[in-house]
Amino acid sequence: MAKIKIGVLVSGRGSNLQAIIDNIENGSLSAELAVVISDQANAYALERARKHNIPAVPISSKGYKGKREEYDALLVKELRTRNVDLVCLAGFMRIITLVMIKAFPNRILNIHPALLPAFPGLHVQKKALEHGVKFSGCTVHFVDEGMDTGPIIIQAAVPVLDNDTEDSLSERILKQEHKIYSRAIQLIAEERVAVKGRRVFVSGLENKKAEGMINP
Ligand code: GRF
């Protein structure tokens, strides 16, 4: 079977991208990385891609203030040129528009470092600590027009400890991010994911869920 072709959109350090690369290389993720695109030309994530001979394409967002649709049209063009089936936002610091969403319906994923719908947006761990939650975690979800609002595919929970700082909590959550993002991509590659309204169903997990196994 042909491997699903993914395009990863980044803005910064790219540790989630690295986990995807590593999981493809160790055989636990059956996908092909067709392109990595960054809105920041100096993003370290682009370096990571180049080290693995993955096409790394900076598409600067400079000059596109207030022209989000025009910028997204550039993304669509590049992703189509590379025959991308699935778009993965991994620390991509822009809100995408309908131009992208219509071009890739239910084919854009994002990872967020909280148990959505709690704490969308930025400064997520600060918000979790200030609120005093006992568990936080991460979420892989489909992207819709809102900010961190689309249907949820996988979540992983981590405890919040009394002595946690933003950094220590981020680090604990990031370890889980690196696992669940590849897992979500693999489930989609295996065509086991169905979206019905806000709910996402994963085939082959029904009994495991009943036994209390939350994360596929
Ligand atoms: C991650 O915490 C991710 O959940 C959020 O942005 C951060 C990106 O980190 N969307 P990295 O660039 O993948 O290291």
XYZ file of C-alpha atoms and ligand atoms in Angstrom:
230
model
C 0.000 0.000 0.000
C 1.278 3.488 -0.851
C 2.413 5.438 2.194
C 0.439 8.481 3.246
C 2.302 11.653 2.296
C 2.474 14.215 5.042
C 3.429 17.866 5.037
C 4.486 19.362 8.372
C 4.061 23.081 9.082
C 6.373 24.562 11.706
C 7.555 27.879 13.108
C 10.231 26.989 15.647
C 12.350 24.301 17.264
C 10.499 21.337 15.755
C 10.704 18.677 18.459
C 7.358 17.243 17.322
C 8.663 17.180 13.773
C 11.739 15.322 15.043
C 9.561 12.722 16.771
C 7.649 12.173 13.507
C 10.931 11.796 11.601
C 12.274 9.358 14.217
C 9.095 7.284 14.204
C 9.129 7.043 10.416
C 12.770 5.983 10.531
C 12.214 3.368 13.261
C 9.245 1.924 11.375
C 6.515 2.710 13.912
C 4.942 5.326 11.625
C 4.168 4.298 8.080
C 4.268 7.658 6.315
C 6.413 9.672 3.960
C 7.456 13.188 4.867
C 6.879 15.036 1.599
C 7.735 18.531 2.804
C 8.372 20.692 5.878
C 7.225 24.289 5.522
C 8.042 27.113 7.925
C 6.753 30.668 8.091
C 10.074 31.533 9.802
C 13.107 31.161 7.555
C 15.438 30.586 10.529
C 13.330 27.940 12.289
C 15.495 25.144 13.666
C 12.830 22.710 12.440
C 13.968 23.394 8.862
C 17.490 22.312 9.834
C 16.129 19.103 11.299
C 14.359 18.363 8.007
C 17.446 19.082 5.908
C 19.541 16.734 8.074
C 17.201 13.938 7.011
C 17.048 14.980 3.344
C 13.439 16.086 3.647
C 12.444 19.054 1.451
C 12.534 22.107 3.764
C 10.701 25.138 2.399
C 10.577 28.539 4.102
C 7.497 30.535 3.116
C 7.889 33.834 4.927
C 4.741 35.452 6.236
C 6.363 38.903 6.060
C 4.196 41.262 4.049
C 1.079 39.128 4.576
C -0.288 40.943 7.619
C -4.052 41.102 7.172
C -3.746 38.898 4.091
C -4.044 35.509 5.723
C -5.954 33.978 2.804
C -3.249 35.026 0.361
C -0.584 33.480 2.562
C -2.585 30.268 2.925
C -2.907 30.069 -0.869
C 0.904 29.864 -0.999
C 0.825 27.004 1.494
C -1.843 25.156 -0.512
C 0.193 25.560 -3.688
C 3.347 24.117 -2.118
C 1.484 21.269 -0.400
C -0.285 20.354 -3.651
C 2.978 20.452 -5.589
C 4.320 17.868 -3.130
C 1.138 15.708 -3.394
C 0.522 15.949 0.339
C -2.407 13.851 1.687
C -2.285 15.033 5.292
C -1.124 18.340 6.768
C 0.317 18.331 10.300
C 0.685 21.601 12.177
C 3.520 21.184 14.674
C 4.197 24.419 16.514
C 2.971 26.443 13.527
C 2.223 29.830 15.060
C -0.458 30.998 12.638
C -4.194 30.527 12.513
C -5.089 29.019 9.169
C -8.051 30.152 7.092
C -10.795 28.524 5.060
C -8.440 28.551 2.069
C -6.427 25.779 3.735
C -9.373 24.061 5.395
C -11.324 23.770 2.132
C -8.247 22.559 0.277
C -7.671 19.779 2.860
C -11.055 18.976 4.456
C -10.570 16.851 7.611
C -6.979 16.459 6.491
C -5.274 18.987 8.764
C -4.111 18.037 12.256
C -2.743 20.095 15.117
C -1.127 19.262 18.436
C -1.870 21.391 21.487
C -0.187 21.124 24.909
C -3.352 20.933 27.047
C -6.422 18.779 27.457
C -8.701 20.751 25.154
C -11.145 22.410 25.432
C -9.249 23.586 28.529
C -6.600 26.219 27.890
C -6.612 26.909 24.141
C -4.273 29.521 22.667
C -0.912 30.606 24.055
C 0.840 30.441 27.476
C -0.909 27.171 28.067
C 1.096 25.771 30.981
C 0.947 29.113 32.803
C -2.835 29.017 32.518
C -2.973 25.400 33.733
C -0.778 26.161 36.772
C -2.686 29.334 37.635
C -5.983 27.502 37.401
C -4.713 24.740 39.666
C -5.719 21.733 37.577
C -4.404 18.377 38.829
C -4.057 16.926 35.354
C -3.067 18.506 32.097
C -1.791 16.888 28.932
C -1.937 17.191 25.193
C -4.424 16.849 22.366
C -4.204 15.957 18.697
C -7.225 17.350 16.877
C -8.510 18.133 13.422
C -8.211 21.787 12.539
C -11.271 23.896 11.887
C -11.637 27.663 11.609
C -11.366 28.288 15.349
C -8.311 28.342 17.551
C -7.738 24.815 18.930
C -11.427 23.963 18.542
C -11.625 21.074 16.039
C -12.694 17.448 16.718
C -10.363 15.603 19.112
C -8.538 12.482 17.904
C -6.245 11.545 20.807
C -5.433 12.996 24.210
C -2.831 12.029 26.779
C -3.079 13.125 30.405
C -0.175 13.958 32.707
C -0.324 14.858 36.411
C 0.451 18.392 37.550
C 2.855 18.202 40.502
C 3.024 20.638 43.413
C 6.524 21.770 42.498
C 5.875 22.103 38.766
C 7.006 25.179 36.869
C 5.910 26.082 33.359
C 9.107 24.439 32.107
C 8.817 21.198 34.044
C 5.152 20.788 33.105
C 5.903 21.595 29.441
C 8.629 18.987 29.407
C 6.403 16.249 30.853
C 3.644 17.085 28.373
C 6.057 17.265 25.433
C 7.135 13.641 25.996
C 3.516 12.602 25.492
C 3.114 14.905 22.476
C 5.932 13.080 20.783
C 4.059 9.798 21.196
C 0.475 10.729 20.393
C 1.108 12.835 17.293
C 2.695 9.938 15.416
C 0.007 7.628 16.757
C -2.772 9.859 15.398
C -1.058 10.079 12.005
C -0.667 6.293 11.923
C -4.378 5.793 12.679
C -5.281 8.110 9.817
C -2.797 6.354 7.524
C -4.542 3.088 8.399
C -7.900 4.735 7.535
C -9.280 3.908 10.962
C -10.495 7.386 11.852
C -14.056 8.606 11.234
C -15.376 12.065 12.136
C -19.049 12.383 13.084
C -19.906 15.903 14.157
C -17.551 16.762 16.989
C -16.728 13.134 17.743
C -13.908 11.126 16.267
C -14.212 7.345 16.219
C -11.245 5.010 15.836
C -12.103 1.561 14.534
C -10.615 -1.498 16.214
C -10.453 0.097 19.658
C -13.999 -0.424 20.887
C -13.188 -3.203 23.358
C -9.975 -1.654 24.592
C -11.836 1.547 25.411
C -14.452 -0.392 27.358
C -11.603 -1.877 29.392
C -10.502 1.626 30.335
C -7.594 2.080 27.981
C -7.989 5.728 27.142
C -5.124 6.356 24.769
C -5.107 4.254 21.601
C 4.283 22.131 21.223
O 4.147 22.271 22.602
C 2.946 22.012 20.552
O 2.004 21.356 21.354
C 2.541 23.443 20.352
O 3.725 24.113 20.023
C 4.831 23.418 20.572
C 5.770 23.113 19.449
O 6.962 22.545 19.887
N 1.518 23.557 19.345
P 7.985 21.937 18.861
O 8.341 23.049 17.854
O 7.342 20.779 18.167
O 9.178 21.527 19.656
